GROMACS .gro file of C-alpha atoms in nm:
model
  370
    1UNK     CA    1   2.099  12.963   7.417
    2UNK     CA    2   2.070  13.291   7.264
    3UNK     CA    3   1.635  13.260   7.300
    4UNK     CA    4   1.699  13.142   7.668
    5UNK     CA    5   1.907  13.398   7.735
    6UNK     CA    6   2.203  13.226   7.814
    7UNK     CA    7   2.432  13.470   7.550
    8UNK     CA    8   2.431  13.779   7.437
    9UNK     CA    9   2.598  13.916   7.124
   10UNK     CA   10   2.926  14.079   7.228
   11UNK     CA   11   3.188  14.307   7.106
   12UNK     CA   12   3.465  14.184   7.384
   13UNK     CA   13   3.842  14.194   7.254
   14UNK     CA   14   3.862  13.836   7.418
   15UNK     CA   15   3.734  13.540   7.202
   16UNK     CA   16   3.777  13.159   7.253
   17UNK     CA   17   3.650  12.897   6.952
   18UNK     CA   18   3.363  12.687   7.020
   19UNK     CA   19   3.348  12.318   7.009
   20UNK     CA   20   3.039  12.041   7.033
   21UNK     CA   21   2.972  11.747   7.262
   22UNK     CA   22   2.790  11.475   7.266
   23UNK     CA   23   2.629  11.379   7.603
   24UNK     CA   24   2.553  11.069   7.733
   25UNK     CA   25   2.179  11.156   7.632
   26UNK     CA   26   2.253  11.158   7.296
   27UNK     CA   27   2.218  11.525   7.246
   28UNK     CA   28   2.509  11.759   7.184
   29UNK     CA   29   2.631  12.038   7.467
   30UNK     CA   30   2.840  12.341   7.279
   31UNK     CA   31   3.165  12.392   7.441
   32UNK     CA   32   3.412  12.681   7.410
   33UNK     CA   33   3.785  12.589   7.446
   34UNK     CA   34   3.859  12.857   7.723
   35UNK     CA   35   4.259  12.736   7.758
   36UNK     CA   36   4.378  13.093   7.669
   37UNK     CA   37   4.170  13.218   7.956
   38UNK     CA   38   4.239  12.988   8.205
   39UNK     CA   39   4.603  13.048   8.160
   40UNK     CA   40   4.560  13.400   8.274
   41UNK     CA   41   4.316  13.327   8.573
   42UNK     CA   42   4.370  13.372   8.942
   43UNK     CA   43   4.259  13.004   9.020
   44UNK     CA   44   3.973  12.950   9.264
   45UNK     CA   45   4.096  12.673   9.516
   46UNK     CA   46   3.766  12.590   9.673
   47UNK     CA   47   3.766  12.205   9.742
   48UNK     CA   48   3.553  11.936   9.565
   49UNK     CA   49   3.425  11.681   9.779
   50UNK     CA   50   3.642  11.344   9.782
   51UNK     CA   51   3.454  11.078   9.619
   52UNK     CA   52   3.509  10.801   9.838
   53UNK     CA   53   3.420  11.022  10.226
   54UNK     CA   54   3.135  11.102  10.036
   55UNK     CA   55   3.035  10.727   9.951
   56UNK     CA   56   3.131  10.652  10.333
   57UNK     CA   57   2.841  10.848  10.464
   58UNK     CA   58   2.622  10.618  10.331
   59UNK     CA   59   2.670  10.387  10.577
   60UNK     CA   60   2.323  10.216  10.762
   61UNK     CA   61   2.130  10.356  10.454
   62UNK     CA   62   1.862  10.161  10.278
   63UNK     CA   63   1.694  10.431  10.067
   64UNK     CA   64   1.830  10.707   9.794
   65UNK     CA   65   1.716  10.966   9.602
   66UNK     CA   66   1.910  11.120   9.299
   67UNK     CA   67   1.872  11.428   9.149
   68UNK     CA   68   2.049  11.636   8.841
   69UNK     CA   69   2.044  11.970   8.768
   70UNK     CA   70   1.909  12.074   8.430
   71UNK     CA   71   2.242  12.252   8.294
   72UNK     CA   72   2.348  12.334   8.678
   73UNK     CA   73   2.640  12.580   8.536
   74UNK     CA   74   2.375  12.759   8.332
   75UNK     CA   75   2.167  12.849   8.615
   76UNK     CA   76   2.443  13.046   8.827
   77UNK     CA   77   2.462  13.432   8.697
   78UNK     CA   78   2.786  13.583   8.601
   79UNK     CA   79   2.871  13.905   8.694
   80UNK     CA   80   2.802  14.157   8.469
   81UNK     CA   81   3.123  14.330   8.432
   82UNK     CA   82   3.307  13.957   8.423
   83UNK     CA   83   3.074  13.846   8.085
   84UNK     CA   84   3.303  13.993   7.833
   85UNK     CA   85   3.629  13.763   7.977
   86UNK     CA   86   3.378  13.454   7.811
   87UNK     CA   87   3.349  13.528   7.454
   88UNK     CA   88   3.341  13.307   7.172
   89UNK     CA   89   3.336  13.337   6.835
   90UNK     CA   90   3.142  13.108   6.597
   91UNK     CA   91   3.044  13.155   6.185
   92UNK     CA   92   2.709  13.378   6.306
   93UNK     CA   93   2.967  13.614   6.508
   94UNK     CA   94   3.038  13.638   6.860
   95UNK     CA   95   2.856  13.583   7.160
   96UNK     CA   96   2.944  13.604   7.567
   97UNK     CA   97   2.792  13.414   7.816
   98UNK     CA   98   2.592  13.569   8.094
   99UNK     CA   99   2.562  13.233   8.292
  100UNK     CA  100   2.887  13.022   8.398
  101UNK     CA  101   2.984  12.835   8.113
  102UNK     CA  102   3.170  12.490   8.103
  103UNK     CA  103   3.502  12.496   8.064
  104UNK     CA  104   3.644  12.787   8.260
  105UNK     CA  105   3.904  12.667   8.534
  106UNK     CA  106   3.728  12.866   8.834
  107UNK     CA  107   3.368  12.676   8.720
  108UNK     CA  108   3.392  12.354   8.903
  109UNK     CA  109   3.491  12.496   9.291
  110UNK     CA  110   3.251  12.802   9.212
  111UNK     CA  111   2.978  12.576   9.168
  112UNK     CA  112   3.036  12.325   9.420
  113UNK     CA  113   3.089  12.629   9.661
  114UNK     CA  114   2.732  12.761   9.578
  115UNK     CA  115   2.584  12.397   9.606
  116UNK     CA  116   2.699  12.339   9.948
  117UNK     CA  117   2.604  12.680  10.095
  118UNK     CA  118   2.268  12.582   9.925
  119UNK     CA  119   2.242  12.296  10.097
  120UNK     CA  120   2.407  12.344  10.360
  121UNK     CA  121   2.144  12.291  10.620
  122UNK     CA  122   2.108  11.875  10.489
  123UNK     CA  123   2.481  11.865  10.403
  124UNK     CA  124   2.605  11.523  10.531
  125UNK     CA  125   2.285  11.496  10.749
  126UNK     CA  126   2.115  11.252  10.461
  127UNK     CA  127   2.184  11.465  10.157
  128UNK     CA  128   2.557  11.467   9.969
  129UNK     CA  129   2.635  11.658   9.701
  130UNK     CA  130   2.902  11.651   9.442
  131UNK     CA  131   2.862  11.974   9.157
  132UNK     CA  132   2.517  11.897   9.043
  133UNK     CA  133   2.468  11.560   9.156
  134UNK     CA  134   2.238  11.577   9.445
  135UNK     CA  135   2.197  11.231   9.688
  136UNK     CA  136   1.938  11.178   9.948
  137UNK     CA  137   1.971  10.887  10.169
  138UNK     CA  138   1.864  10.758  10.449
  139UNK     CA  139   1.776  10.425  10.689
  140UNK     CA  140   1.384  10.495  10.677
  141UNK     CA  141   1.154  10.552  10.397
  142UNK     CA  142   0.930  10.807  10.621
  143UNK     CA  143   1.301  10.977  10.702
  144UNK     CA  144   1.378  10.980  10.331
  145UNK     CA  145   1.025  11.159  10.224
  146UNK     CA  146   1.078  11.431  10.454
  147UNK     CA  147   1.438  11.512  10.341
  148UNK     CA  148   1.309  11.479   9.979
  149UNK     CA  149   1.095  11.790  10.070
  150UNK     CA  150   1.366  11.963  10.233
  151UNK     CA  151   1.562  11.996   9.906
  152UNK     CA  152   1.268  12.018   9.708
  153UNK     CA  153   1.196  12.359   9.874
  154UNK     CA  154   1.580  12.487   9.886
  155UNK     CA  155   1.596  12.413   9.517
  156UNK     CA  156   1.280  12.623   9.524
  157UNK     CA  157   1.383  12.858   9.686
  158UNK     CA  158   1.730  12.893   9.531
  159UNK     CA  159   1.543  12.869   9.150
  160UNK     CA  160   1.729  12.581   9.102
  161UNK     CA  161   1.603  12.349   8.843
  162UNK     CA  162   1.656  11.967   8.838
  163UNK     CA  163   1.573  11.786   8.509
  164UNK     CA  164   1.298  11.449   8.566
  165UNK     CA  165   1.493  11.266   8.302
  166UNK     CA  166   1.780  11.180   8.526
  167UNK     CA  167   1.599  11.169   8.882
  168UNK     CA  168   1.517  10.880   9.087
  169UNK     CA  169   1.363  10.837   9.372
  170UNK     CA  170   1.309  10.679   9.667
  171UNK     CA  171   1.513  10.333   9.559
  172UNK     CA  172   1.692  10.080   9.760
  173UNK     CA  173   2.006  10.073   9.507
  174UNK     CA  174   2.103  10.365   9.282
  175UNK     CA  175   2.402  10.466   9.093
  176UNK     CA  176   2.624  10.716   9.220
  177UNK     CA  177   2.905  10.856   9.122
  178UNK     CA  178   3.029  10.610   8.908
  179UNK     CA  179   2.881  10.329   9.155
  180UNK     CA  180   2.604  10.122   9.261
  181UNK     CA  181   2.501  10.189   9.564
  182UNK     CA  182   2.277  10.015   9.805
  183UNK     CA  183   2.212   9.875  10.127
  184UNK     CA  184   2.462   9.604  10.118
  185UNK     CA  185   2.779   9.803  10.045
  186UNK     CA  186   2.958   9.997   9.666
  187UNK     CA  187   2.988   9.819   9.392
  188UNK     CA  188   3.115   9.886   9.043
  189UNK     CA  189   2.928  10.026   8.793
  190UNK     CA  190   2.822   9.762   8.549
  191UNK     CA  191   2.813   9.941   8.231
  192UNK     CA  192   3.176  10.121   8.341
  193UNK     CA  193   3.277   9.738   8.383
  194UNK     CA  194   3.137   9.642   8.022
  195UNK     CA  195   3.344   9.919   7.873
  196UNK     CA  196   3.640   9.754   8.035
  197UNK     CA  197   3.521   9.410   7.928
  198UNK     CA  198   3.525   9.550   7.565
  199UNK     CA  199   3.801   9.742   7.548
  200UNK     CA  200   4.051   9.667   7.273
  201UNK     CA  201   4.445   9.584   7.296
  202UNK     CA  202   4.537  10.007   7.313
  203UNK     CA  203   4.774  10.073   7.013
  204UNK     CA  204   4.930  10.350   7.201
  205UNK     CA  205   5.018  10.570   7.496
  206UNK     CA  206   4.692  10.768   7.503
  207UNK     CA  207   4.491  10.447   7.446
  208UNK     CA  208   4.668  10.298   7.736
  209UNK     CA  209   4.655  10.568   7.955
  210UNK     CA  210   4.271  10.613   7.869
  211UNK     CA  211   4.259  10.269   7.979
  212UNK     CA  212   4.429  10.263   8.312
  213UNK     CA  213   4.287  10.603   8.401
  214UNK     CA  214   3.917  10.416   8.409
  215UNK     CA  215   4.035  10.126   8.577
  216UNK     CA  216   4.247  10.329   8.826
  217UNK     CA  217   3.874  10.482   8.967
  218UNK     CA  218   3.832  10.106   9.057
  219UNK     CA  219   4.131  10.029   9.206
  220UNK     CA  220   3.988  10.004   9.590
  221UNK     CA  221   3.818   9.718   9.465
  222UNK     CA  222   4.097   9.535   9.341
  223UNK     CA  223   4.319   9.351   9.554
  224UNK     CA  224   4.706   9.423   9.436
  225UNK     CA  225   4.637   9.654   9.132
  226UNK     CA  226   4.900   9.854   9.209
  227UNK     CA  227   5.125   9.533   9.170
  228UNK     CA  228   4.928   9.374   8.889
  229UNK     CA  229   4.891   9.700   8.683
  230UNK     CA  230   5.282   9.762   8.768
  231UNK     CA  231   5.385   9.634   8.387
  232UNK     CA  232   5.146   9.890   8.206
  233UNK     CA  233   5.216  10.176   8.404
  234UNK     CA  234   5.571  10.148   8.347
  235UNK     CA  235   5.529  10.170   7.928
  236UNK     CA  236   5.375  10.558   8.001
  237UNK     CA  237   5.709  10.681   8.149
  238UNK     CA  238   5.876  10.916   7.910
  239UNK     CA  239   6.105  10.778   7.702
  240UNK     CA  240   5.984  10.447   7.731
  241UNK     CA  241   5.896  10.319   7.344
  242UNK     CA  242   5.562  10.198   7.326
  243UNK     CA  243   5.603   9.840   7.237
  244UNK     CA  244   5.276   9.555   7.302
  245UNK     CA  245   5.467   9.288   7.471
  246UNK     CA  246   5.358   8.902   7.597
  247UNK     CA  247   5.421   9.028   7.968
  248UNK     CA  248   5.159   9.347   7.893
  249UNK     CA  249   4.900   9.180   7.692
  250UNK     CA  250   4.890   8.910   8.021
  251UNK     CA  251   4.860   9.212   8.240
  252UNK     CA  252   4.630   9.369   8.036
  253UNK     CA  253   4.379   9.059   8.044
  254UNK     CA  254   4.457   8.987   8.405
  255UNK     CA  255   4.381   9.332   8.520
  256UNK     CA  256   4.051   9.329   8.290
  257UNK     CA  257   3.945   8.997   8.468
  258UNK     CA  258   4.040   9.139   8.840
  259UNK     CA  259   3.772   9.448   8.741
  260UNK     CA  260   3.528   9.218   8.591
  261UNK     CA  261   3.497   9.037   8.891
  262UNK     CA  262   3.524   9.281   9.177
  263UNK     CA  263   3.382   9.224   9.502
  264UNK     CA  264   3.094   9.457   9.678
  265UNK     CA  265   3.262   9.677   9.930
  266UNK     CA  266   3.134   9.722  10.233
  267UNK     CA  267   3.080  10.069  10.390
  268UNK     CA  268   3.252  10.151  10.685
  269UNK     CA  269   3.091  10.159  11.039
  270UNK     CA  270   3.267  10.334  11.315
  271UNK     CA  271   3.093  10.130  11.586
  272UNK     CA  272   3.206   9.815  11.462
  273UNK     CA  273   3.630   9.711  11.503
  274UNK     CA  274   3.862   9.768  11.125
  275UNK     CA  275   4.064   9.529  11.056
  276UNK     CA  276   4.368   9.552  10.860
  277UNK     CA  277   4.568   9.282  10.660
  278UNK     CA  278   4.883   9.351  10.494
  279UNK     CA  279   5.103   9.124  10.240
  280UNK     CA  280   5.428   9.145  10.078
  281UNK     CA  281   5.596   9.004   9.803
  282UNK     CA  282   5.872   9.049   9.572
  283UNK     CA  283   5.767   9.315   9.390
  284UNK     CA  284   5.484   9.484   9.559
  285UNK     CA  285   5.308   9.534   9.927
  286UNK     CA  286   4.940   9.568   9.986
  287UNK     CA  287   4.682   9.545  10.238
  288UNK     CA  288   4.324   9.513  10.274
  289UNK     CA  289   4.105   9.703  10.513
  290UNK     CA  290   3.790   9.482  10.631
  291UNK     CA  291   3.490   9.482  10.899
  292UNK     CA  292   3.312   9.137  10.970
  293UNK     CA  293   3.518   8.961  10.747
  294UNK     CA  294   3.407   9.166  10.468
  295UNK     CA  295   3.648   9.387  10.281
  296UNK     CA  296   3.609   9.815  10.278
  297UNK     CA  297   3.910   9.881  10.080
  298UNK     CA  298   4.189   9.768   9.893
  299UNK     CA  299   4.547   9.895   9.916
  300UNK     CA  300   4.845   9.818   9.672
  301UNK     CA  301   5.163   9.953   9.598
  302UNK     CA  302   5.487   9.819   9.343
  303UNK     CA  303   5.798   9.860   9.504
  304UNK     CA  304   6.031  10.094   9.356
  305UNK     CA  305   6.436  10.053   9.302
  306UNK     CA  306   6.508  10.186   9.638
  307UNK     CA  307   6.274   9.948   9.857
  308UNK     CA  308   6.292   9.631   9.615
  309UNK     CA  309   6.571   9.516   9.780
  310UNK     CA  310   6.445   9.518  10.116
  311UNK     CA  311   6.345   9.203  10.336
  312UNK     CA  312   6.043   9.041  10.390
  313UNK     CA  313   6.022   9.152  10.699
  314UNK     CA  314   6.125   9.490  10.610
  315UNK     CA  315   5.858   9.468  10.319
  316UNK     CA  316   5.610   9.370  10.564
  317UNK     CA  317   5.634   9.695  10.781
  318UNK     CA  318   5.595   9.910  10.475
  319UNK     CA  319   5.265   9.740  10.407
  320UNK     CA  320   5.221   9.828  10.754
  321UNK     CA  321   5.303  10.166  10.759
  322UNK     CA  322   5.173  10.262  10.438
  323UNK     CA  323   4.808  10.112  10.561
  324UNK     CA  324   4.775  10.305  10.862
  325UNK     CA  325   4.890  10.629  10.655
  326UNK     CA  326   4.600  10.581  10.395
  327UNK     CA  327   4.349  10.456  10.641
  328UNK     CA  328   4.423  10.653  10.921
  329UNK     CA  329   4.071  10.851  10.877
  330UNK     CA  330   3.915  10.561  10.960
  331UNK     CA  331   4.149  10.350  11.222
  332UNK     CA  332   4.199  10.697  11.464
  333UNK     CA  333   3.790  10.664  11.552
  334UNK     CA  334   3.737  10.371  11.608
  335UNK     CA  335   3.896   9.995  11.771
  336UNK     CA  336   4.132   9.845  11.517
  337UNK     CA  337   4.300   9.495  11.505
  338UNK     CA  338   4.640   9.399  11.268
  339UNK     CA  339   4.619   9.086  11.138
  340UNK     CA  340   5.034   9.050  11.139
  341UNK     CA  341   5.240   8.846  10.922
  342UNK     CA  342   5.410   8.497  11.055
  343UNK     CA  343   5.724   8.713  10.944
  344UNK     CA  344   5.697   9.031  11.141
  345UNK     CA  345   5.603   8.818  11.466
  346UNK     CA  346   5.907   8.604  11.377
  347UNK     CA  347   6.117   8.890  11.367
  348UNK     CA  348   5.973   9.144  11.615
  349UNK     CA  349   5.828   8.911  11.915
  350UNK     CA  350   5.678   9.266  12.034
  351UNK     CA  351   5.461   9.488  11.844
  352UNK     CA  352   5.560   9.811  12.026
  353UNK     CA  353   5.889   9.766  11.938
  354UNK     CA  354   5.845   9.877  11.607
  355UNK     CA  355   5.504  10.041  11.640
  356UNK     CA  356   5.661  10.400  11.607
  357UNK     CA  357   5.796  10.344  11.265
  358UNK     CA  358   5.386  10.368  11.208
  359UNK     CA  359   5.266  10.675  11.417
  360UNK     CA  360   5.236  10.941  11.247
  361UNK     CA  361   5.545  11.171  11.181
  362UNK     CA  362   5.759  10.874  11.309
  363UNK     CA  363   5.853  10.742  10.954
  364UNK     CA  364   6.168  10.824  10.997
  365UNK     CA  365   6.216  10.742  11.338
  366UNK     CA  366   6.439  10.412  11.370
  367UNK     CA  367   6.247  10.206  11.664
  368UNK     CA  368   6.424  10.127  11.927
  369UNK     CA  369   6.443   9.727  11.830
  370UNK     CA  370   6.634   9.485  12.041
   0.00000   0.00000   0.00000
C-alpha cells in the first residue's frame, strides 16, 4: 500500500493497531481496528440500500451483469487535512491512510453516497448498486449490452476500477447479494446453504448467535421461522444459562432442514393481484405473501406473554394486521386479495367490520364490531 500510494508515513498523535484478514480469495486485506475513532465521530447517516427493494427490481429480467470494484474504499480520496484522524501503528512505524480505509464508521454511507451519485443516471433503470457491488439487468440481451456500456464509461469516467476476477457478464442467473438470481425468481445461495448444512451443534452463545444471524438473512424463505426458531432465540436472552437441550437440538435440525430446502421466491409484479395468507397457532402467527400461486415472501412471528393468551380469532387478526404492516409497500400499488381464515369469517361475517384494526395508524382503534 505504501508503493501504491495508499499510506503515507505519519507523525499524527492518533494511532489505531492494525489487524489481517483473510478474504474470500484467499488473500489477506490489512485492517486497522478504528473503535477508538469511531467513538468520537459525528456519524454519517446516509442510507444503504435495503437488500430485499433492491432484489424486487429485478422483476421481468432475464439477463445480469455483475461487477466488483477492485478495493472500492481505496479508490475514494480522503481529504487531506482529515488523513492524520486514520493512523495506525504497526512494528515498521506508523502510517495514515490517504484513501478511505475499512473500518471507519462514516465508510460504508460515504461510499454508497458516492456510488449512487455515480450512477445515478442508470440507478434503478437496469443497474442497482449496493457499496461496490454493481448489477446490470435487464429483459433483453441487446438492452443489457447497451447498459453494460453505460457503466463501463461512468466507471471511466469516474476512474473507477472494477477487478475481472469477480465480474460476470451477460448471464441468465447470477449471484447477488447473498442470492441466486435469475429469471424465475431468488433463491438461496447454495454454498451459504452448505455452511448451514455443516454447521456443528454451537457450544455457546456466540456460536448460536453466529448461527441464527446467517439463517435469519433467509428467513423470507422460510415459512414460520419466527415460530420454529422461537426455542433458540430464547437461550440468547441475558441471563438465560446456556444449556443444549432435546427441545433445541430438534429445533436446531428442524430449522437446518426448513433452509436446506427452501423454495424459489418469486419476484413481485405490480401488474399482477398479491395475495396474502395468514395462520395462527398456539404459539406463533404468520403469513405468506404470494402471486400465481407462487410464494414472494414469508412472514412469521412467536407470540409473546402478552398476546399468547389471545383467541384464535384474535390471533388470526394479528397475522392480519401484522401482514399488511410489513407488506404494505407492495399491497398499497397494486389489487390485493385475503385469503381469510374459516375462524375470522366465523366470527366477523363482515370484513369491514374489523378492517380498521388494519389501516394504517388504526392499531389501536377498537372496530366498531357488532
Amino acid at each position: 500500500m505504501l508503493q501504491a500510494g495508499l499510506i503515507v508515513p505519519s507523525t499524527s498523535p492518533y494511532s489505531s493497531p492494525v489487524l489481517l484478514v483473510k478474504k474470500k480469495d484467499m488473500t489477506w486485506r490489512m485492517c486497522v481496528d478504528y473503535r477508538h475513532l469511531n467513538a468520537i465521530t459525528v456519524k454519517n447517516t446516509y442510507p444503504l440500500p435495503v437488500i430485499d427493494e433492491l432484489l424486487d427490481e429485478l422483476a421481468g429480467s432475464c439477463w445480469f451483469s455483475k461487477l466488483d470494484l477492485r478495493a472500492g474504499y481505496h479508490q475514494i480520496r480522503l481529504r487531506e487535512e482529515d488523513e492524520f484522524k486514520t493512523a495506525f501503528k504497526t512494528h515498521q512505524g506508523q502510517y495514515q491512510f490517504r484513501v478511505l480505509p475499512y473500518g471507519v464508521t462514516g465508510g460504508p454511507p460515504t461510499f454508497q453516497g458516492g456510488m449512487n451519485l455515480v450512477f445515478e443516471p442508470l440507478l434503478r433503470h437496469g443497474v442497482l448498486v449496493f457499496m461496490d457491488d454493481i448489477l446490470v439487468h435487464s429483459s433483453t440481451l441487446e438492452k443489457h449490452v447497451m447498459l453494460l456500456r453505460q457503466v463501463l464509461k461512468l466507471l471511466e469516467e469516474h476512474g473507477l476500477k472494477a477487478k475481472l476476477s469477480k465480474c460476470s457478464f451477460a448471464q441468465q442467473q447470477i449471484n447477488y447479494l447473498g442470492h441466486r438470481i435469475s429469471s424465475s425468481g431468488v433463491a438461496t445461495l447454495e454454498e451459504k446453504i452448505q455452511t448451514v448444512r455443516d454447521w456443528p451443534r454451537p457450544e455457546s452463545v456466540r456460536k448460536l448467535r453466529e448461527f441464527l444471524g446467517l439463517a435469519g438473512y433467509y428467513r423470507k424463505f422460510v415459512r414460520n421461522f419466527g415460530i420454529i426458531s422461537r426455542p433458540l432465540t430464547d437461550m440468547l436472552k441475558k441471563g438465560t444459562l446456556f444449556i443444549w437441550t432435546p427441545t433445541a437440538d430438534t429445533t436446531f435440525q428442524e430449522l437446518k432442514k426448513a433452509l436446506i430446502q427452501a423454495p424459489v421466491l418469486a419476484l413481485p409484479d405490480f401488474r399482477k393481484k398479491f395475495v396474502v395468507e395468514t395462520d395462527a397457532s398456539a404459539t406463533g402467527v404468520g403469513a405468506v405473501l404470494m402471486q400465481d400461486s407462487h410464494p414472494l415472501a414469508y412472514l412469521s412471528k412467536a407470540l409473546g406473554p402478552r398476546n399468547i393468551g389471545l383467541s384464535a380469532y384474535e390471533k388470526e387478526c394479528l397475522a392480519l394486521m401484522m401482514a399488511v404492516d410489513h407488506w404494505r409497500p407492495y399491497l398499497q400499488h397494486a389489487e390485493a386479495t385475503w385469503k381469510d381464515p374459516v375462524e375470522l369469517r366465523r366470527r366477523f361475517p363482515s370484513t369491514a367490520a374489523w378492517g380498521q384494526a388494519a389501516t394504517q395508524g388504526g392499531e389501536n382503534v377498537t372496530p366498531d364490531i357488532p
